[in-house]
Coordinates of C-alpha atoms and ligand atoms in Angstrom, one line a residue:
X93 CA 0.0 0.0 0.0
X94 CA 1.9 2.9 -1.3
X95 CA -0.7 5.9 0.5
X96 CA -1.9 5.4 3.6
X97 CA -1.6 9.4 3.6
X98 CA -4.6 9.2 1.4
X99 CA -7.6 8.1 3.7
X100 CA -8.2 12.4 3.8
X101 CA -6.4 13.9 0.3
X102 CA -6.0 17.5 1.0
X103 CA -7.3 20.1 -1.5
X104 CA -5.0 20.9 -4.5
X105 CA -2.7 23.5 -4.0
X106 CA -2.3 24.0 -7.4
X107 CA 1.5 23.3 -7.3
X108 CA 3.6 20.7 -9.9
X109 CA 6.3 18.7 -8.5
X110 CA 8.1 16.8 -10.9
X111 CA 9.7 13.0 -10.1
X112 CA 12.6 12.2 -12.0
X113 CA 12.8 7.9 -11.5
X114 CA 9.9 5.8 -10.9
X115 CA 12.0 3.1 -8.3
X116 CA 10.3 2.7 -5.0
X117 CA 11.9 5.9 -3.4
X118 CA 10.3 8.1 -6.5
X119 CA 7.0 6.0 -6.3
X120 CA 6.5 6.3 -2.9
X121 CA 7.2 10.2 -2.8
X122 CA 5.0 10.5 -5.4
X123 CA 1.9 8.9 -3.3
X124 CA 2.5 11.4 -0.4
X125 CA 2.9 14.7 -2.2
X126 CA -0.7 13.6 -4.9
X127 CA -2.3 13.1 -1.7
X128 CA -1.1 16.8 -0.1
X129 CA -2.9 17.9 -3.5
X130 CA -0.2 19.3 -5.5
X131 CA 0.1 17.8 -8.8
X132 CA 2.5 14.9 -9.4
X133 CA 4.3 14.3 -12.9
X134 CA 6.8 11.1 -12.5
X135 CA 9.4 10.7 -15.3
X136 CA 11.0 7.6 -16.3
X137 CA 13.5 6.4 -19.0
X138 CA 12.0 2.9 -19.2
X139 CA 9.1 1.8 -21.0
X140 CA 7.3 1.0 -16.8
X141 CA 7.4 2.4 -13.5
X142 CA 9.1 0.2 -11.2
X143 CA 12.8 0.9 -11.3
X144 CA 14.6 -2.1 -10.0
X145 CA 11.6 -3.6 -8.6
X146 CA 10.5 -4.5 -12.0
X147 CA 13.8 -4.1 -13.8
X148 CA 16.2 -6.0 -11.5
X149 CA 14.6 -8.0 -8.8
X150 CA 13.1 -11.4 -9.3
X151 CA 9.8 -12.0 -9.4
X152 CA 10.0 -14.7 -7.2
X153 CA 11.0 -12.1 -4.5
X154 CA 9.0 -9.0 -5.8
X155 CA 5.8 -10.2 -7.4
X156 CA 5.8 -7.4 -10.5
X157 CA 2.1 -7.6 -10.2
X158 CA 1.8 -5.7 -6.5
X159 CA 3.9 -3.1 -8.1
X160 CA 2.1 -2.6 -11.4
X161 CA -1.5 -2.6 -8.9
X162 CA 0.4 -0.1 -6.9
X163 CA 1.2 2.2 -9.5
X164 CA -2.5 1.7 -11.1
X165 CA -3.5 2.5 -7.3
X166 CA -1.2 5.8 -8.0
X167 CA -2.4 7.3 -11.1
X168 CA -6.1 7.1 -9.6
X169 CA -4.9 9.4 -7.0
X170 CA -4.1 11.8 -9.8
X171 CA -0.1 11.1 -10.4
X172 CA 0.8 11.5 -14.3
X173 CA 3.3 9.1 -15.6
X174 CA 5.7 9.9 -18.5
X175 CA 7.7 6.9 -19.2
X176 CA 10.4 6.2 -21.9
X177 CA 11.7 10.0 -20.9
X178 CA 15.4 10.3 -20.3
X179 CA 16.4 13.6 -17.9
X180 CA 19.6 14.6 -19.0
X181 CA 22.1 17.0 -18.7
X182 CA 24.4 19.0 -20.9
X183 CA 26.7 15.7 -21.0
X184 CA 24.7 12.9 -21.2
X185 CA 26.1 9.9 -19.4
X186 CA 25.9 6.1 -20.9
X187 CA 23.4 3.9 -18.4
X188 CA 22.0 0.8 -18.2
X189 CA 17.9 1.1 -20.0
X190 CA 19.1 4.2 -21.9
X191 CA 18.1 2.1 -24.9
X192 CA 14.2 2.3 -23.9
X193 CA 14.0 5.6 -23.6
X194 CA 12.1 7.1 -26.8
X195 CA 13.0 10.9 -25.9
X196 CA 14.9 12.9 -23.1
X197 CA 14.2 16.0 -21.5
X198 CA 17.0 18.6 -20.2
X199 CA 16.8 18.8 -16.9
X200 CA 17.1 22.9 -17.0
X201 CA 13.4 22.9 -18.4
X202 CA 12.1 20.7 -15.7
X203 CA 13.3 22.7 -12.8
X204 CA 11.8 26.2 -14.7
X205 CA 8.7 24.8 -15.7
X206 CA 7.8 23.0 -12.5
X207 CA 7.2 24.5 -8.6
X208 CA 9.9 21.7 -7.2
X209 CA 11.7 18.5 -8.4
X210 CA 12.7 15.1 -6.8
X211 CA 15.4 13.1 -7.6
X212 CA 15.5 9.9 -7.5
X213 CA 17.1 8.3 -10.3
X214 CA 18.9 5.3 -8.3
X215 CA 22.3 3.7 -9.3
X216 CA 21.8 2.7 -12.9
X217 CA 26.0 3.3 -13.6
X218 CA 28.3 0.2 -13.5
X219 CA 31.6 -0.2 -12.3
X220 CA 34.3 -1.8 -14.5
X221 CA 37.2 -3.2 -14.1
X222 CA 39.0 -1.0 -16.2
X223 CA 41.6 -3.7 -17.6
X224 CA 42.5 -4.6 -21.5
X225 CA 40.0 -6.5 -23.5
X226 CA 36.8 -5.0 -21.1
X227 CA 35.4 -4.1 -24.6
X228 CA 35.3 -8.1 -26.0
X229 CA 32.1 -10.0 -27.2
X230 CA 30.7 -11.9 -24.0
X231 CA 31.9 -9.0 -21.4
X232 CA 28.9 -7.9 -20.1
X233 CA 28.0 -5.7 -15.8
X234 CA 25.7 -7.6 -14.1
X235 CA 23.2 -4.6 -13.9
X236 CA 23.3 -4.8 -17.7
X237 CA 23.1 -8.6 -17.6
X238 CA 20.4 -8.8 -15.2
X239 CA 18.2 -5.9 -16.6
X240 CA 18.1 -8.0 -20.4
X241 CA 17.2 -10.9 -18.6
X242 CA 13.9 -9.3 -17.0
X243 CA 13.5 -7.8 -20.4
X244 CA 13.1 -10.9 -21.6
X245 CA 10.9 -11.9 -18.9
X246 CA 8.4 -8.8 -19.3
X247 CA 8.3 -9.3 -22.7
X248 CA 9.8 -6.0 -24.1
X249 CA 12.7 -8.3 -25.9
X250 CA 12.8 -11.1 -27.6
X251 CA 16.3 -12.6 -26.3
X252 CA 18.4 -13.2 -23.4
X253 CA 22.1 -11.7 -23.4
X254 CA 24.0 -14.3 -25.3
X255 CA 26.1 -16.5 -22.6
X256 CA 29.4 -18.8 -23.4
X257 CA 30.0 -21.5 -21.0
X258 CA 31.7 -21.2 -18.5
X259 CA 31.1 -17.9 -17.5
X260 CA 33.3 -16.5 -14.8
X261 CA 31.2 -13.7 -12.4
X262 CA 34.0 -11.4 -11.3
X263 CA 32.8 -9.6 -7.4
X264 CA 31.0 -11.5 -5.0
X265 CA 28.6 -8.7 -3.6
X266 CA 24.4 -8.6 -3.8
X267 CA 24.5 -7.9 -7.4
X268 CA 26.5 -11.1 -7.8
X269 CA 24.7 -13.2 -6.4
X270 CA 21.7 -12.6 -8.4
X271 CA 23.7 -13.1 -11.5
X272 CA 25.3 -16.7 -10.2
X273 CA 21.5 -17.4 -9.3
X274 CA 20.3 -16.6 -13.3
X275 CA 23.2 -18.9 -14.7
X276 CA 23.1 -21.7 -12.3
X277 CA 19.4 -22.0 -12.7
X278 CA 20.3 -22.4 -16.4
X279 CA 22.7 -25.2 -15.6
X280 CA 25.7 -22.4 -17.0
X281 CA 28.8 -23.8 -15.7
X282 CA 30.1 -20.8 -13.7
X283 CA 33.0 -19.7 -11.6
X284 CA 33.4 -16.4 -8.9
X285 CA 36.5 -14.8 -9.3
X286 CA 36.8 -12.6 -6.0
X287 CA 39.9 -10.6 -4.3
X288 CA 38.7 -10.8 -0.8
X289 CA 38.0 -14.0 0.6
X290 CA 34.2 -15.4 0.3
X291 CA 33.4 -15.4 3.5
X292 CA 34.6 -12.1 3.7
X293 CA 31.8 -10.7 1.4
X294 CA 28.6 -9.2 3.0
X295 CA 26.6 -11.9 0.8
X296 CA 28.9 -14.9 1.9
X297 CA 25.5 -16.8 3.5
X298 CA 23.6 -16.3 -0.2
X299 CA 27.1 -17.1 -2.1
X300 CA 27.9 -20.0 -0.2
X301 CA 24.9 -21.5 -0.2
X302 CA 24.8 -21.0 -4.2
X303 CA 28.2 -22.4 -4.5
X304 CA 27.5 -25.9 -2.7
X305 CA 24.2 -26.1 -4.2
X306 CA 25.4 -25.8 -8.2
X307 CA 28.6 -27.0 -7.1
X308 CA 30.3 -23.4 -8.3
X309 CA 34.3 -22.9 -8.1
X310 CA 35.3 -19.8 -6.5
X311 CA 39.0 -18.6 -7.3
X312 CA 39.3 -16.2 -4.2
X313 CA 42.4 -13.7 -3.5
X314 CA 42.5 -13.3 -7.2
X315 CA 42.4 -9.8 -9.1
X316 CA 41.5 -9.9 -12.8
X317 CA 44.7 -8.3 -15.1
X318 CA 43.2 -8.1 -18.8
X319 CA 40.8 -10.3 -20.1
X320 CA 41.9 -12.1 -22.9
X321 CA 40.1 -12.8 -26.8
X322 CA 40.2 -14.3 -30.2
X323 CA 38.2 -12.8 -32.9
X324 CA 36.6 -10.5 -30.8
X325 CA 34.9 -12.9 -28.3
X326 CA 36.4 -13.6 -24.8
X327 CA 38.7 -16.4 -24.1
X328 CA 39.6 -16.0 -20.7
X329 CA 40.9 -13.8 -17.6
X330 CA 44.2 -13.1 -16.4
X331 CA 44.6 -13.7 -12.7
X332 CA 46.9 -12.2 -10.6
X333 CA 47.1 -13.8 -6.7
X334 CA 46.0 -11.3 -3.8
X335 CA 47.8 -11.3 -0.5
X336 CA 46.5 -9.4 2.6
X337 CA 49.2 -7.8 4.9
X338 CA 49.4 -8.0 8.6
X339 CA 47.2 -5.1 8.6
X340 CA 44.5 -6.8 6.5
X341 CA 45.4 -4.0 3.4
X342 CA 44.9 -6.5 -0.2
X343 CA 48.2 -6.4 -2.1
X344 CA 48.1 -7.5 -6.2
X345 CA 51.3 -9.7 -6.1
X346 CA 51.7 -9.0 -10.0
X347 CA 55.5 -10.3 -9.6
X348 CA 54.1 -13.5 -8.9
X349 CA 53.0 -16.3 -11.3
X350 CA 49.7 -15.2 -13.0
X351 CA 47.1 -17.6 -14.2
X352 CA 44.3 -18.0 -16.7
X353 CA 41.1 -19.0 -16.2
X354 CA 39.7 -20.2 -19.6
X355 CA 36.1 -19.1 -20.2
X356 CA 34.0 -17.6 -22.8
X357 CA 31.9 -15.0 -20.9
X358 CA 32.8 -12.4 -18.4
X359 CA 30.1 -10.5 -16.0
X360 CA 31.6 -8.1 -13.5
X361 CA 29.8 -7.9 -10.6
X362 CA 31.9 -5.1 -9.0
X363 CA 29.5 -2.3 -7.9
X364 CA 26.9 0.0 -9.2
X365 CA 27.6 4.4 -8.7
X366 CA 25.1 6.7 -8.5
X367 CA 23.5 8.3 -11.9
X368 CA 22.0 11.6 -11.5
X369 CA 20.7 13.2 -14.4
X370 CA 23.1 15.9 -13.9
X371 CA 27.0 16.2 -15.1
X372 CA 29.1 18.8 -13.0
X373 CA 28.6 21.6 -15.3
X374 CA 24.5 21.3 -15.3
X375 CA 25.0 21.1 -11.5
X376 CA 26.7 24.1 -11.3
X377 CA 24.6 26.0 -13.5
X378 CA 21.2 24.4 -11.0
X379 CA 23.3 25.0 -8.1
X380 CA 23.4 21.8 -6.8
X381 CA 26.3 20.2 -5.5
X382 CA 27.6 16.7 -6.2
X383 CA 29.8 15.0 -4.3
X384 CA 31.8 11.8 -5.5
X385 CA 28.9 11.7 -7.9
X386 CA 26.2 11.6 -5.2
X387 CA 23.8 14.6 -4.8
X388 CA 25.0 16.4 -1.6
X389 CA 21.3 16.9 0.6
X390 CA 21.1 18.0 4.1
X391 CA 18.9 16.6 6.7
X392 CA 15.7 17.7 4.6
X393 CA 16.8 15.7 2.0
X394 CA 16.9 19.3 0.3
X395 CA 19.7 19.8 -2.4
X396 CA 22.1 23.0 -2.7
X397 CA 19.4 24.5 -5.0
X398 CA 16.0 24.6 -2.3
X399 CA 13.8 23.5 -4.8
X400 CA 15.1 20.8 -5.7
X401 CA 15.4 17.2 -3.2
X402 CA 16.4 13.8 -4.2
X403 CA 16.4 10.8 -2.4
X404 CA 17.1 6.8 -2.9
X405 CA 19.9 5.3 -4.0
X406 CA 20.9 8.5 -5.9
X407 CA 21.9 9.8 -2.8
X408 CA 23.0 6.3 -0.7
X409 CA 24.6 4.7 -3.3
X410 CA 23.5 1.1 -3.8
X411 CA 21.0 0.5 -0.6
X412 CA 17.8 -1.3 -0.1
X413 CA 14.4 -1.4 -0.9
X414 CA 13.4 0.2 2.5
X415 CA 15.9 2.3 3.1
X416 CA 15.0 3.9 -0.8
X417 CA 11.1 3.7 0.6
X418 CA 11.9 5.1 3.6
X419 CA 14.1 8.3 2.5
X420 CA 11.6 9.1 -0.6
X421 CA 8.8 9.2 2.3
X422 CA 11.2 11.7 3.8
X423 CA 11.9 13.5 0.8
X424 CA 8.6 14.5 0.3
X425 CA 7.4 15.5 3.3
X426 CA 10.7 18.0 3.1
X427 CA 9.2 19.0 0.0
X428 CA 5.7 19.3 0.8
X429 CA 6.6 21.4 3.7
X430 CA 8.8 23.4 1.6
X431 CA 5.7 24.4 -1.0
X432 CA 3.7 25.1 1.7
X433 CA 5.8 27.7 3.2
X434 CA 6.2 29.0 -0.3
X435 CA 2.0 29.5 -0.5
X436 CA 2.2 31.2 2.7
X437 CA 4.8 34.2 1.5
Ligands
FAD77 C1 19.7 -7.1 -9.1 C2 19.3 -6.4 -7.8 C3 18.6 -7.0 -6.9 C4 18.2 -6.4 -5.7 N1 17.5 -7.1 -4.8 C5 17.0 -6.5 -3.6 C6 16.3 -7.2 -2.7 O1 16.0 -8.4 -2.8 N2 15.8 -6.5 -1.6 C7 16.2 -5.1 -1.4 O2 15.8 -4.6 -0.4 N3 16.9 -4.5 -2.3 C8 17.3 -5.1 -3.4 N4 18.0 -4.4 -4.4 C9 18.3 -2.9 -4.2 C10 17.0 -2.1 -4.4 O3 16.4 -2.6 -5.6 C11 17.4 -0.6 -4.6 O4 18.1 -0.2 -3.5 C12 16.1 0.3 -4.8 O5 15.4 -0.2 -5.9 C13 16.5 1.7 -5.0 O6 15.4 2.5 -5.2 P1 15.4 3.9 -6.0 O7 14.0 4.3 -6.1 O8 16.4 4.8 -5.3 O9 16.0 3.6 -7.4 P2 15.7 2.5 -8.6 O10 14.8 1.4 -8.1 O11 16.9 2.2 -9.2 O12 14.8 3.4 -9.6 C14 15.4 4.5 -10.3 C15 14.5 4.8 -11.5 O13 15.1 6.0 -12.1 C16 15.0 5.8 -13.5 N5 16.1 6.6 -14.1 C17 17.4 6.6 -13.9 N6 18.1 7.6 -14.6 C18 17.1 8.3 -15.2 C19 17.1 9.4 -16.1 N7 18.3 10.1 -16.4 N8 15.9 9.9 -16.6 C20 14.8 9.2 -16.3 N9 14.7 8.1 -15.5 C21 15.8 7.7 -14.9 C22 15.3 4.3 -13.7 O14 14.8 3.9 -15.0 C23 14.6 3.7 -12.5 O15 13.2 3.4 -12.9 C24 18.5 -5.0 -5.5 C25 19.2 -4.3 -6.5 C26 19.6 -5.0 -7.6 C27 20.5 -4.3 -8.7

């Protein structure tokens, strides 16, 4: 139930607040501030609101169907939904789903056309390794791997990403673990490749129980040096051992003998960043500051510019579904209070 704050909506205040990202933080924030009266416009690059609750999480852990009723239950309260709309900025920043969008929006015009705006575009950037041969057939980011499966699964593509046995899953954090679940369930033959030790991961209880179930080989203290190709197409990974000091720092022992792991797909697992639809110059020009790529709120969830907010995982960096819930809720009380104190001048 996305509104309790509903049972008495308020009279409209005749003021627009645009949502950039329809994830739960944007969703939720949305249901508050249509039920304070002012009039809600959510904007979304993918074809559905959802965000990562339709885009990345299972079904079988997020049924899509409480979200899609929960979004109908939203846009009888009065909230407008414009999907397939990418916000962007002078620069515009490759992200996973930009292929879905069908148009995009400056961000400039949103903030002058409506009373105050709410970001919440989540973490839709991946992290790569950065070594030779990244660019190879068969190297694909897990957010990227994961979000064409559920394409698949919703209908809005005909194929899976194309997978090459076996397929070595580089990280060993949440994302990972979702990704080893996909290919084992496939009966992919699949390795983790991980610098840390596995049971020093936060998702050792998920990994390990994944790796003794499908019977998965993990090549731990190892750090990935180039990945290697023929024609194009991944062959393998160089592997350089990790050792950990006395002081627990991880040290790349490239002078030591390297090894290759044959395999014919790569998926790095190593982190999702933040992706606000800002670069630093649009920032600047708004007058909100970004730190480390993050929008820098204070404790109102209120930018550097005062009409703007954001909230979610665009803020936290990767987090959870409550914590995104829980911080959009915030968010727009901030904001609701900070339109109302504009009515009253
Ligand atoms: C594979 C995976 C599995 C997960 N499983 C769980 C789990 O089981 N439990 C849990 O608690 N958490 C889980 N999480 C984390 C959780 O999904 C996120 O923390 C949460 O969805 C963040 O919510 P959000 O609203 O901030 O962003 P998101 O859900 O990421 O939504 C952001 C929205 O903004 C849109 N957007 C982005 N950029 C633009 C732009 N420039 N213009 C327009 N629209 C844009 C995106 O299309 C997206 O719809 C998982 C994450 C992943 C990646």
């Amino acid at each position: 139930m996305l509104f309790k704050h509903c049972e008495k909506p308020l009279d409209k205040t005749g003021l627009k607040v645009a949502i950039l990202g329809a994830g739960p933080a944007g969703l939720h924030a949305a249901g508050y501030l249509a039920c304070r009266g002012h009039e809600v416009h959510v904007f979304d690059k993918l074809p559905e609101p959802g965000g990562l609750l339709i885009f990345g999480i299972p079904d079988r852990r997020i049924p899509k169907d409480r979200v899609r009723s929960s979004v109908r239950e939203l846009e009888k309260v009065g909230v407008i939904f414009n999907t397939g709309v990418k916000i962007v900025g002078k620069k515009v920043s490759p992200e996973v789903g930009d292929l879905l969008a069908r148009t995009s929006i400056n961000i400039r015009e949103i903030v002058e056309r409506f009373d105050a705006v709410m970001i919440t575009t989540g973490a839709w950037r991946c992290r790569k390794l950065g070594v030779e041969g990244e660019n190879s057939r068969y190297v694909y980011t897990a957010l990227d791997f994961i979000f064409n499966i559920r394409l698949r699964e919703l209908g809005y593509s005909e194929s899976e990403p194309e997978v090459r046995e076996p397929v070595a899953v580089v990280g060993a954090g949440r994302t990972a673990v979702d990704v080893l679940e996909e290919l084992c369930i496939r009966g992919l033959k699949t390795y983790i490749v991980y610098r840390r030790r596995l049971q020093d991961s936060r998702a050792y209880r998920e990994l390990s129980r994944l790796v003794t179930r499908y019977n998965v080989k993990v090549y731990e203290l190892r750090q990935p040096l180039r990945i290697l190709s023929s024609r194009g197409a991944v062959t393998g990974i160089e592997l350089a051992p990790v050792l950990i000091d006395s002081d627990g720092k991880l040290r790349v022992a490239t002078e030591r003998e390297r090894e290759v792991l044959e395999c014919g797909t790569v998926i790095e697992a190593i982190g999702e960043e933040p992706s606000p639809p800002l670069d630093e110059e649009t920032a600047r020009d708004l007058g909100v500051s970004l730190v480390g790529g993050r929008i820098l709120v204070n404790e109102n969830h209120q930018s550097t510019n005062p009409k703007i907010f954001a909230a979610g995982d665009v803020v936290l960096g990767p987090s959870s579904i409550g914590q995104a819930t829980k911080t959009g809720l915030a968010a727009a009380r901030a904001l609701d209070s900070f339109l109302r104190s504009q009515l009253r001048r």
